[in-house]
Short mmCIF file of C-alpha atoms and ligand atoms in Angstrom, two decimals:
data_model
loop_
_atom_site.label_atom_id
_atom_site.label_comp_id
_atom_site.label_asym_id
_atom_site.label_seq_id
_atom_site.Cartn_x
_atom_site.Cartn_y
_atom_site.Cartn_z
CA UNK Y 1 -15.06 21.94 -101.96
CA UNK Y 2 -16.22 20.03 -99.11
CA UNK Y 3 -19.61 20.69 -99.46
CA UNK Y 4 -21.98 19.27 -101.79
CA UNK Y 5 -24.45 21.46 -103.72
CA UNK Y 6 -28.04 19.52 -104.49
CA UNK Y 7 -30.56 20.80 -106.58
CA UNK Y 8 -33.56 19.07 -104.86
CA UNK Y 9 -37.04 19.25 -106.23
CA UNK Y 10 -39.48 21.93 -104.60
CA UNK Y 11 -42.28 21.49 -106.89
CA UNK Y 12 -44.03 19.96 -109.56
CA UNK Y 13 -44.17 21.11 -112.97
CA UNK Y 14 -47.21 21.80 -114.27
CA UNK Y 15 -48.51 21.36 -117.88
CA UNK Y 16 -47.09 23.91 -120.69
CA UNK Y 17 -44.61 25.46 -117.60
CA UNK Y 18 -40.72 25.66 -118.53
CA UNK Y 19 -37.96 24.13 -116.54
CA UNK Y 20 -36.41 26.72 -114.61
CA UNK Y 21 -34.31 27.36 -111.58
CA UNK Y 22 -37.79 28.20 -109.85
CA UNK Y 23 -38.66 24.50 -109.32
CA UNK Y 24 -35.48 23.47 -107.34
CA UNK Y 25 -33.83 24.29 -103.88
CA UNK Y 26 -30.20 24.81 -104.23
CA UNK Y 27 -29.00 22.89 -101.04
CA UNK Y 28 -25.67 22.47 -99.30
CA UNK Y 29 -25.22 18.87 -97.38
CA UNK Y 30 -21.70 17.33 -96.28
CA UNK Y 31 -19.56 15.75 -98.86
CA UNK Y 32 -20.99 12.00 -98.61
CA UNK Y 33 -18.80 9.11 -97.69
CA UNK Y 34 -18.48 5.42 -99.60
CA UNK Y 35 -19.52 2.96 -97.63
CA UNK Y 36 -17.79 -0.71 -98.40
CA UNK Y 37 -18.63 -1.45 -101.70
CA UNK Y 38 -19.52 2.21 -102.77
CA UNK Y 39 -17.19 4.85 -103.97
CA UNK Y 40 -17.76 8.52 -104.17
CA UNK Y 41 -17.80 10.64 -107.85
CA UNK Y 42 -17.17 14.13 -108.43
CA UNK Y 43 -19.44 15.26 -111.36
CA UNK Y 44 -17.38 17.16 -114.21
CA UNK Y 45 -20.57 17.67 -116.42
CA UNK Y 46 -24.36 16.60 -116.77
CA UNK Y 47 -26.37 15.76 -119.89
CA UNK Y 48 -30.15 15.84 -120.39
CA UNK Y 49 -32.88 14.20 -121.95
CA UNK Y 50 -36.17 14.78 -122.48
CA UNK Y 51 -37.54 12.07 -120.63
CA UNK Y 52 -36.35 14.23 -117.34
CA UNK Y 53 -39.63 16.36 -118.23
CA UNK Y 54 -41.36 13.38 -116.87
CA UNK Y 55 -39.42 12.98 -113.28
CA UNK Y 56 -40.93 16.48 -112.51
CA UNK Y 57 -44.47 16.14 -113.29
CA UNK Y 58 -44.69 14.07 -110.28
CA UNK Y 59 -46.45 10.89 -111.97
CA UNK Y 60 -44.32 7.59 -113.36
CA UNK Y 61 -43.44 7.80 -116.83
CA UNK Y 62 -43.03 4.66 -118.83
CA UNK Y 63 -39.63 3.85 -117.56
CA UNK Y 64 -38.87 6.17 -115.04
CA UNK Y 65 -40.75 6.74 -111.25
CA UNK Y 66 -41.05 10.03 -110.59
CA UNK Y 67 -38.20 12.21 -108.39
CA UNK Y 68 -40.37 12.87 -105.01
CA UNK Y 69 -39.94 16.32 -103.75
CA UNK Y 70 -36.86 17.44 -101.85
CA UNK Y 71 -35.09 14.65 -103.79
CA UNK Y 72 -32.06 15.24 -105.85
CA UNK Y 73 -33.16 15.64 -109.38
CA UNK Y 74 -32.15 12.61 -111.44
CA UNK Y 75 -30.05 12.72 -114.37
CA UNK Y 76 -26.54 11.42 -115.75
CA UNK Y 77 -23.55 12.96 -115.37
CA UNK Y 78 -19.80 11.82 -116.23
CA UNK Y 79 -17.03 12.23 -113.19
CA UNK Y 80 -14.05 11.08 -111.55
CA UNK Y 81 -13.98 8.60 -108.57
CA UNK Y 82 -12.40 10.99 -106.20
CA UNK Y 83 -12.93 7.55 -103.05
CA UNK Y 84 -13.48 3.95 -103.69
CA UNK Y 85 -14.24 1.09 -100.94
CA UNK Y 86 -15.46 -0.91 -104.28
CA UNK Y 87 -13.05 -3.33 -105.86
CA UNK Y 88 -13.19 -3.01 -109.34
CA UNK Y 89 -13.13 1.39 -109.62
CA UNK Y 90 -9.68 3.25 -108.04
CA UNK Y 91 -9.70 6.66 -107.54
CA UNK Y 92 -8.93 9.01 -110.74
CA UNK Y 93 -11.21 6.49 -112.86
CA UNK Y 94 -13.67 8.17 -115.21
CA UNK Y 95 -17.17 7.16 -115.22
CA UNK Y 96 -20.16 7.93 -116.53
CA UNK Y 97 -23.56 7.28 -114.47
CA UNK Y 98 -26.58 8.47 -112.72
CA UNK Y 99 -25.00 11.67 -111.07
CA UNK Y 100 -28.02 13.66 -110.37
CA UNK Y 101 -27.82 17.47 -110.37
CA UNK Y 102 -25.60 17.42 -107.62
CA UNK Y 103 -21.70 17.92 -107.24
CA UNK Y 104 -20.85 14.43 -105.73
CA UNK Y 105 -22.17 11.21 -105.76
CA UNK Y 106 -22.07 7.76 -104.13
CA UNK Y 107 -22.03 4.99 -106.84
CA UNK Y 108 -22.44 1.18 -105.89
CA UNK Y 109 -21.26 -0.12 -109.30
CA UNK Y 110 -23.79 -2.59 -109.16
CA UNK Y 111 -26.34 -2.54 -112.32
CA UNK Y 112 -27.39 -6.38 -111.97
CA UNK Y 113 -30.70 -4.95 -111.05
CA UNK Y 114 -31.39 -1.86 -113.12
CA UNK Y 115 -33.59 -2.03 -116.24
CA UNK Y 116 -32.07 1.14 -117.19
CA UNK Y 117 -28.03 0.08 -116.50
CA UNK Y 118 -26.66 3.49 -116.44
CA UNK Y 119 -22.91 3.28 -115.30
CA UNK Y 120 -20.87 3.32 -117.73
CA UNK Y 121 -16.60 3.46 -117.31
CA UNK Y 122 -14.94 5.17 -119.66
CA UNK Y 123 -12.18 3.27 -120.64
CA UNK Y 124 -10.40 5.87 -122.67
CA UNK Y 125 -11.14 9.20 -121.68
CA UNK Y 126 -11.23 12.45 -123.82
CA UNK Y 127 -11.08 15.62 -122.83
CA UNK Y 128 -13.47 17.66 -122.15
CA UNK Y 129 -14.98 15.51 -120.09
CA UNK Y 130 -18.78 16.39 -121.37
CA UNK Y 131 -17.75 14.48 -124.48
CA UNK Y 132 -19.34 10.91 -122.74
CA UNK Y 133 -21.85 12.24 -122.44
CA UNK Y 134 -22.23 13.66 -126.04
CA UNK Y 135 -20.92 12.23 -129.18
CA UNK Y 136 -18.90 9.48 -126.94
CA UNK Y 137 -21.45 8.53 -125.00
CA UNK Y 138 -25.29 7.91 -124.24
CA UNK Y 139 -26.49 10.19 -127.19
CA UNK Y 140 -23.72 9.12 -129.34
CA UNK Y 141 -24.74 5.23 -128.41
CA UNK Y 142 -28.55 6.15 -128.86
CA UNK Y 143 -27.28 7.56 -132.80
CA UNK Y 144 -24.86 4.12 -133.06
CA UNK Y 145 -27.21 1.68 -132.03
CA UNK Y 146 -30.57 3.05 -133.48
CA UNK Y 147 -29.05 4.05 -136.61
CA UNK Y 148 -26.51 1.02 -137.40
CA UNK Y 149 -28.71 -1.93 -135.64
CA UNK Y 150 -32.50 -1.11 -136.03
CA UNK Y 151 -31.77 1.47 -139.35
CA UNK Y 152 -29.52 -1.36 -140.91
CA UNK Y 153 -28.12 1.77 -143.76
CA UNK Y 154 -26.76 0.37 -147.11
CA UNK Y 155 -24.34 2.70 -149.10
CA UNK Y 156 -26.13 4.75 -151.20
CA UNK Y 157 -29.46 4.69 -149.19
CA UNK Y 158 -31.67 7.72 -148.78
CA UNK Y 159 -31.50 9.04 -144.53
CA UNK Y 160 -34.04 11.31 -143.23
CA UNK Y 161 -33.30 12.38 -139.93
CA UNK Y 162 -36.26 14.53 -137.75
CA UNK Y 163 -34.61 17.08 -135.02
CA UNK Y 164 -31.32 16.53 -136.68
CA UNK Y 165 -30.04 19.55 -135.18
CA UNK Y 166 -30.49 18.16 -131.83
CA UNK Y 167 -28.35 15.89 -129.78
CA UNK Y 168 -28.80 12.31 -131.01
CA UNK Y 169 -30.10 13.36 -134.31
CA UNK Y 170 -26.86 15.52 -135.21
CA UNK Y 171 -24.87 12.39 -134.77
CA UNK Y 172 -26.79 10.33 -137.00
CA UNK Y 173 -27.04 12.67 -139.85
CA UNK Y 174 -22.77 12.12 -139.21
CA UNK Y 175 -22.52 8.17 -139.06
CA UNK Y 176 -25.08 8.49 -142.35
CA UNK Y 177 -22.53 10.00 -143.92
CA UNK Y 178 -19.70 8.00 -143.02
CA UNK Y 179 -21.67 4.82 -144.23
CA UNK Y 180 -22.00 6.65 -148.15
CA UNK Y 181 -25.80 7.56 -147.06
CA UNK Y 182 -27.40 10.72 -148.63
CA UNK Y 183 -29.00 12.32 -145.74
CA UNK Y 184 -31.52 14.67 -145.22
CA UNK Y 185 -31.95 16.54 -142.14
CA UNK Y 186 -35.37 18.00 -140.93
CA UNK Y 187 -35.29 21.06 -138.45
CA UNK Y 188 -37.45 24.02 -137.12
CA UNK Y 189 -35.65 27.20 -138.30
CA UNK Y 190 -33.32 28.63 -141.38
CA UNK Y 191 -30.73 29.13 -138.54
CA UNK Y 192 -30.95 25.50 -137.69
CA UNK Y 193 -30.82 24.09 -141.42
CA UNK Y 194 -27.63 26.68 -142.20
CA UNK Y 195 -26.30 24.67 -139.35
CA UNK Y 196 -27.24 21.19 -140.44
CA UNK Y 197 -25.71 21.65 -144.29
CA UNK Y 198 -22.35 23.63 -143.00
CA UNK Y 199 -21.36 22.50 -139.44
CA UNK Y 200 -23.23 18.49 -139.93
CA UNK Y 201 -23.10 18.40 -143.71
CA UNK Y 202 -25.90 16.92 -144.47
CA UNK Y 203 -26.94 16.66 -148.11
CA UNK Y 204 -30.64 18.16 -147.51
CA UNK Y 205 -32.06 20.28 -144.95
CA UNK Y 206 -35.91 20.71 -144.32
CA UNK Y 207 -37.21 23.56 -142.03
CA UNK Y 208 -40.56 21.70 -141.07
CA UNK Y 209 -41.83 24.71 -139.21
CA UNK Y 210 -41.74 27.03 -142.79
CA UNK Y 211 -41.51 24.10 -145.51
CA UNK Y 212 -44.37 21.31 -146.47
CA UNK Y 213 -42.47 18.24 -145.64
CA UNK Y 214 -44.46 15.60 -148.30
CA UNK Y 215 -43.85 18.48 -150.83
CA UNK Y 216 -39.96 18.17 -149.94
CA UNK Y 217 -40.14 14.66 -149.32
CA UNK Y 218 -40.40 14.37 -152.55
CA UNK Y 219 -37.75 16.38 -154.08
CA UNK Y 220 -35.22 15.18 -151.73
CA UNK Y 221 -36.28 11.86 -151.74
CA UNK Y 222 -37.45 11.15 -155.68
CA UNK Y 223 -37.17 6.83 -154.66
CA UNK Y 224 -38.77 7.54 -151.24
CA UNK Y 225 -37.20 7.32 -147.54
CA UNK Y 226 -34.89 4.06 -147.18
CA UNK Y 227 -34.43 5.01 -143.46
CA UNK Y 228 -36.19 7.60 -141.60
CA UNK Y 229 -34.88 8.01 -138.04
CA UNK Y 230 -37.43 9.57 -135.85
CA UNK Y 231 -36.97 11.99 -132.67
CA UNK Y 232 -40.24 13.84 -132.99
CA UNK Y 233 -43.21 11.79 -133.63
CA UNK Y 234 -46.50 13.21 -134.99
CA UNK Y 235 -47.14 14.87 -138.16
CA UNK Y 236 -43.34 14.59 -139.15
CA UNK Y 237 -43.79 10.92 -138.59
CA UNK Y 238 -46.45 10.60 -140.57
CA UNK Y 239 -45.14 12.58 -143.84
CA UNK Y 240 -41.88 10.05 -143.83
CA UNK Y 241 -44.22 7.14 -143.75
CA UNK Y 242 -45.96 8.27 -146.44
CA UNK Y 243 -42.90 8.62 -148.64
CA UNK Y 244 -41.44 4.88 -147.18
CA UNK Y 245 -39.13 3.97 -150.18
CA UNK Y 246 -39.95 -0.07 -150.47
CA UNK Y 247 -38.24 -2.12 -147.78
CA UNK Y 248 -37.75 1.13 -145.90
CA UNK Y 249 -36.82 0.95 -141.95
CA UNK Y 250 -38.51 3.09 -139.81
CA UNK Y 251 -36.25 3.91 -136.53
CA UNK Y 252 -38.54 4.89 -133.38
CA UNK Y 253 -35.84 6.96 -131.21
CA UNK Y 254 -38.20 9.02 -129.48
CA UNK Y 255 -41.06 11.13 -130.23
CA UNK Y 256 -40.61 14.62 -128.08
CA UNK Y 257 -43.79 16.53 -129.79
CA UNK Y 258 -46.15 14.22 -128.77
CA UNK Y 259 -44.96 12.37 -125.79
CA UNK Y 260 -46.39 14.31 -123.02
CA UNK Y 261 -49.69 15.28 -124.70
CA UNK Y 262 -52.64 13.72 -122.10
CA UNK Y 263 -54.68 12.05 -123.07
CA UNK Y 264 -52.21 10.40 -126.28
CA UNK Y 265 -52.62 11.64 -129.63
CA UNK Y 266 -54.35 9.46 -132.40
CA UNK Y 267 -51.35 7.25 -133.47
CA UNK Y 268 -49.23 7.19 -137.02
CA UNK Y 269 -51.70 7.61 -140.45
CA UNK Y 270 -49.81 6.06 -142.74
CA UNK Y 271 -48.89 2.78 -141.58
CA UNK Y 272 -50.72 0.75 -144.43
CA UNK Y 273 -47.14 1.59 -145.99
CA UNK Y 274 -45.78 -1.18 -143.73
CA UNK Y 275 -47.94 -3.66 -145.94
CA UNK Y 276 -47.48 -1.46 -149.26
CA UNK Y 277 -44.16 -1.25 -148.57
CA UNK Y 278 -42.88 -4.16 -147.24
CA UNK Y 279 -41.34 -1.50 -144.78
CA UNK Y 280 -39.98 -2.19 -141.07
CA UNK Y 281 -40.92 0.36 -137.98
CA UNK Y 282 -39.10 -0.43 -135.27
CA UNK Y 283 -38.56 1.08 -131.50
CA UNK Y 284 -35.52 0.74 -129.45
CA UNK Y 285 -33.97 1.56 -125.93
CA UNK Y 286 -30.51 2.62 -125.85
CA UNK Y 287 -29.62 0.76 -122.52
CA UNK Y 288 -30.31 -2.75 -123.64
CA UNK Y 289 -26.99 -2.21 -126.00
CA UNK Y 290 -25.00 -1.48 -122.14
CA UNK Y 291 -22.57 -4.51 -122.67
CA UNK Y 292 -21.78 -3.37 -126.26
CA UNK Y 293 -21.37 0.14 -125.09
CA UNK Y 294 -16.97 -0.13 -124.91
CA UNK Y 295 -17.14 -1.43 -128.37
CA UNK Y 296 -19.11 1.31 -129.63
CA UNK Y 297 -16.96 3.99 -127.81
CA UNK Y 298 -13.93 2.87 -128.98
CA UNK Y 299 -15.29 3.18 -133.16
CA UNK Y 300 -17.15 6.57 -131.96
CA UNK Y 301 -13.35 7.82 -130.31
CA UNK Y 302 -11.63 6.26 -133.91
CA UNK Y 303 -13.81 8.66 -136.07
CA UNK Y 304 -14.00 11.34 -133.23
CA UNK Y 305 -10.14 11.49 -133.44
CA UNK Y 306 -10.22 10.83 -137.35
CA UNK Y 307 -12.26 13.98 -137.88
CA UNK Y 308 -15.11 12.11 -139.59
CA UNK Y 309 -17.38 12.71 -136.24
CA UNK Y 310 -17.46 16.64 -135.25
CA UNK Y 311 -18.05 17.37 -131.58
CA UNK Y 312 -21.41 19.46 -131.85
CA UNK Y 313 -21.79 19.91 -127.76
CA UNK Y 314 -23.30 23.22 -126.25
CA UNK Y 315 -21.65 23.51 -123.40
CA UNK Y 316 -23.90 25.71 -120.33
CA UNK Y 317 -21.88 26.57 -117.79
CA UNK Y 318 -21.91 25.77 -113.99
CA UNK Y 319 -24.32 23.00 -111.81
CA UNK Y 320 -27.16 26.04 -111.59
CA UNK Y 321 -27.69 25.97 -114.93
CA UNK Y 322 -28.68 22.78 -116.02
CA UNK Y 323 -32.44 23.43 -115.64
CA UNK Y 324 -31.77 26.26 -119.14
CA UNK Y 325 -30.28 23.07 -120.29
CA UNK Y 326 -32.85 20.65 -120.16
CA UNK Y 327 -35.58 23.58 -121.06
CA UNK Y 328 -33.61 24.01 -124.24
CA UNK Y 329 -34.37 20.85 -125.38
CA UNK Y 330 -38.07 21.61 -125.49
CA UNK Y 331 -37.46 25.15 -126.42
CA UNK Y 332 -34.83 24.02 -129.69
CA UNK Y 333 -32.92 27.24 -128.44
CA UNK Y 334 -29.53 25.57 -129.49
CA UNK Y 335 -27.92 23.16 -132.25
CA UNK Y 336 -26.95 19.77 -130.79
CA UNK Y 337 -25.49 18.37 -127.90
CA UNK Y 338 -26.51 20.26 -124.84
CA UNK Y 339 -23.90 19.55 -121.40
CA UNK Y 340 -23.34 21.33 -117.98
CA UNK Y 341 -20.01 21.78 -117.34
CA UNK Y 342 -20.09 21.73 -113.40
N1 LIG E 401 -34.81 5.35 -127.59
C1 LIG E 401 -33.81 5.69 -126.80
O1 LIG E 401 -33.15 4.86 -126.19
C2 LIG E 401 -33.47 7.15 -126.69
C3 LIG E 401 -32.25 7.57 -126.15
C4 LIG E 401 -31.96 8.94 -126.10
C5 LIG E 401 -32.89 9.86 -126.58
N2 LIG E 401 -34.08 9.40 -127.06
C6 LIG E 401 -35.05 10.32 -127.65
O2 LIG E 401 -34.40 10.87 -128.79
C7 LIG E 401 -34.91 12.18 -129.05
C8 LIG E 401 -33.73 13.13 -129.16
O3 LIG E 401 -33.16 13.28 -127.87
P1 LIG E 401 -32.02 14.35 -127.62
O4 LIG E 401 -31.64 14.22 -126.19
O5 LIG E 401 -30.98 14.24 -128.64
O6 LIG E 401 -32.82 15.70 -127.77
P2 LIG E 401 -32.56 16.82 -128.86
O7 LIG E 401 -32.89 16.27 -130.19
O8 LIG E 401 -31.23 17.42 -128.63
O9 LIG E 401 -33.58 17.97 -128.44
C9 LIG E 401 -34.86 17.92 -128.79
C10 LIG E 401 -35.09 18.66 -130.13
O10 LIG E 401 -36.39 18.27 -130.54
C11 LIG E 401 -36.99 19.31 -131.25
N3 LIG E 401 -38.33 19.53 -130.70
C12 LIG E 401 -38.66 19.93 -129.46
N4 LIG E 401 -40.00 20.02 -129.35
C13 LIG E 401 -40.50 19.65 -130.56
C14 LIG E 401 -41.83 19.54 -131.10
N5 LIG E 401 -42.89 19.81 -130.36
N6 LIG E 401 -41.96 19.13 -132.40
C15 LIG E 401 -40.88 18.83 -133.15
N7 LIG E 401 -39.60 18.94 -132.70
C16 LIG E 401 -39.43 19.34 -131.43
C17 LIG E 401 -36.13 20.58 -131.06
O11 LIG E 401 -35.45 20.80 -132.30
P3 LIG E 401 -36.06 21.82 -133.39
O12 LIG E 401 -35.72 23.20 -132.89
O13 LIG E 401 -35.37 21.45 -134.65
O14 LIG E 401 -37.54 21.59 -133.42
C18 LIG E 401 -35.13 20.17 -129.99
O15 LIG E 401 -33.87 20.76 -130.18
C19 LIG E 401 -35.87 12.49 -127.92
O16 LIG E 401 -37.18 12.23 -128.36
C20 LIG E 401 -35.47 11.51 -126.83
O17 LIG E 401 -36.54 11.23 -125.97
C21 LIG E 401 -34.38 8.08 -127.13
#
């Protein structure tokens, strides 16, 4: 192909208004060049995050600026280096970085500067590609680091995971198990907790759009929560706080149903459990672990290829659809990992 397909902002979302197609022009420039120091990546497959809600609303979120209109939307992608002019990457290496919804991009392979260091190589690469960006890579490293370094599990310990049928919260409910956790995975839908017990195995599943979550808190949980792992925020927050087993550990991944509510919601209601409790809540940012990220990939490929850590990716197809993709994640239309293949 020797053009290169963009899908460049047109407008800005508004409040309550789905990603869609509608909000993008599908463009067509030349196939860019590497300068020296630069080489050029073709993008296999995208992944998503919610925070990409906030690049088109058109204000800065808290760690992103905004993508101006008729830029390239922003968002990581994994891809071969198909040019290099850059010393260190040869063409045929695999890397995963800040694509953007585009079919090539030029990468400097500098991230000296970047709070968020995205570029990642991938020293070992699995096929399908999408899997970096999935359970080998940034959510699988968001599950690792959270869970294993802020979550600090014990054999034995009680996990509650909240939107464990989504991407980074279907690979915790998987390391749980592989440390001897009992886990306990909350989700909206019957469909979704079917999922969770036979595809994830958790021990537990909790609809929390049908079920009362204290009420189930405490049948799961008899001894209360040693580590609740949060993706949702709000009132799901606040029922695992309230049922914070002593010297529990609180893990603040993200909190998708209340981030984007303006002006901010009232805060968490039961953190007097921090003092009753003797309990730990703790936030962390997945790209501040960058320089541990080859040793994390190689233990996620060791259980990957074991068969302890299933591959749970939802796999949309073609660079036109990735705005469905990122919409699912606010919609929960799918279980776990959602990718692009381009
Ligand atoms: N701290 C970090 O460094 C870091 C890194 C990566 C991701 N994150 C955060 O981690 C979380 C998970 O990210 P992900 O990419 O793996 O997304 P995800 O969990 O695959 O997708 C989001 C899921 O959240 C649930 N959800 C959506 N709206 C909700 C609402 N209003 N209330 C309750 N649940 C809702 C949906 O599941 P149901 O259908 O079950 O409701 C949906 O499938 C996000 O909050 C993200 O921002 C943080």
């Amino acid at each position: 192909m020797s053009v290169n397909r963009q899908l460049c902002l047109k407008r800005n979302i508004q409040q309550g208004e789905p990603v869609s197609l509608d909000l993008f022009e599908v463009r067509e420039a030349p196939l860019p060049e590497p300068a020296a120091g630069e080489f050029l990546v073709k993008t296999a497959a995208l992944g998503f995050s919610p925070a990409q809600r906030a690049y088109l609303m058109g204000t800065a979120s808290r760690f992103h600026a905004p993508v101006d209109l008729g830029e390239v939307m922003r968002g990581r992608g994994v891809g071969r280096v198909m040019a290099s002019r850059h010393p260190d990457f040869r063409e045929g290496d695999v890397v995963a970085c800040s694509t953007g919804w585009q079919d090539y991009s030029i990468q400097s392979g500098d991230v000296s500067g970047m709070l968020v260091k995205t570029l990642q190589r991938v020293s070992d690469p699995q096929q399908p590609l999408h899997l970096h960006l999935g359970i080998l890579g940034s959510s699988g490293f968001s599950a690792y680091f959270g869970f294993l370094d802020i979550g600090r599990p014990q054999a034995g310990d009680t996990v509650v995971v909240s939107a464990a049928a989504g991407g980074v919260g279907s690979i915790v409910c998987q390391i749980a198990r592989l440390k001897g956790c009992r886990v306990v995975g909350i989700a909206g839908g019957a469909e979704k907790c079917a999922w969770l017990k036979q595809v994830v195995g958790v021990d537990e599943a909790i609809d929390y759009k049908a079920d009362d979550l204290d009420q189930k808190f405490q049948e799961y949980c008899p001894s209360g929560i040693d580590v609740y792992f949060d993706n949702v925020g709000g009132d799901t927050l606040d029922a695992a706080m309230k049922n914070i087993a002593l010297r529990g550990r609180a893990v603040i991944c993200g909190m998708i149903s209340t981030e984007y509510h303006e002006p901010p919601l009232p805060g968490p209601r039961y953190y007097y459990n921090l003092i009753y409790k003797r309990a730990r809540m703790e936030g962390f940012f997945v790209w501040d672990y960058h320089e541990q990220f080859p040793a994390a990939e190689k233990e996620l490929i060791d259980w990957y290829k074991a068969g302890d850590l299933k591959p749970t990716e939802v796999v949309y197809q073609g660079l036109l659809s990735a705005p469905d993709a990122l919409q699912s994640l606010f919609s929960g239309a799918d279980c776990g990992i959602r990718v692009v293949d381009c």
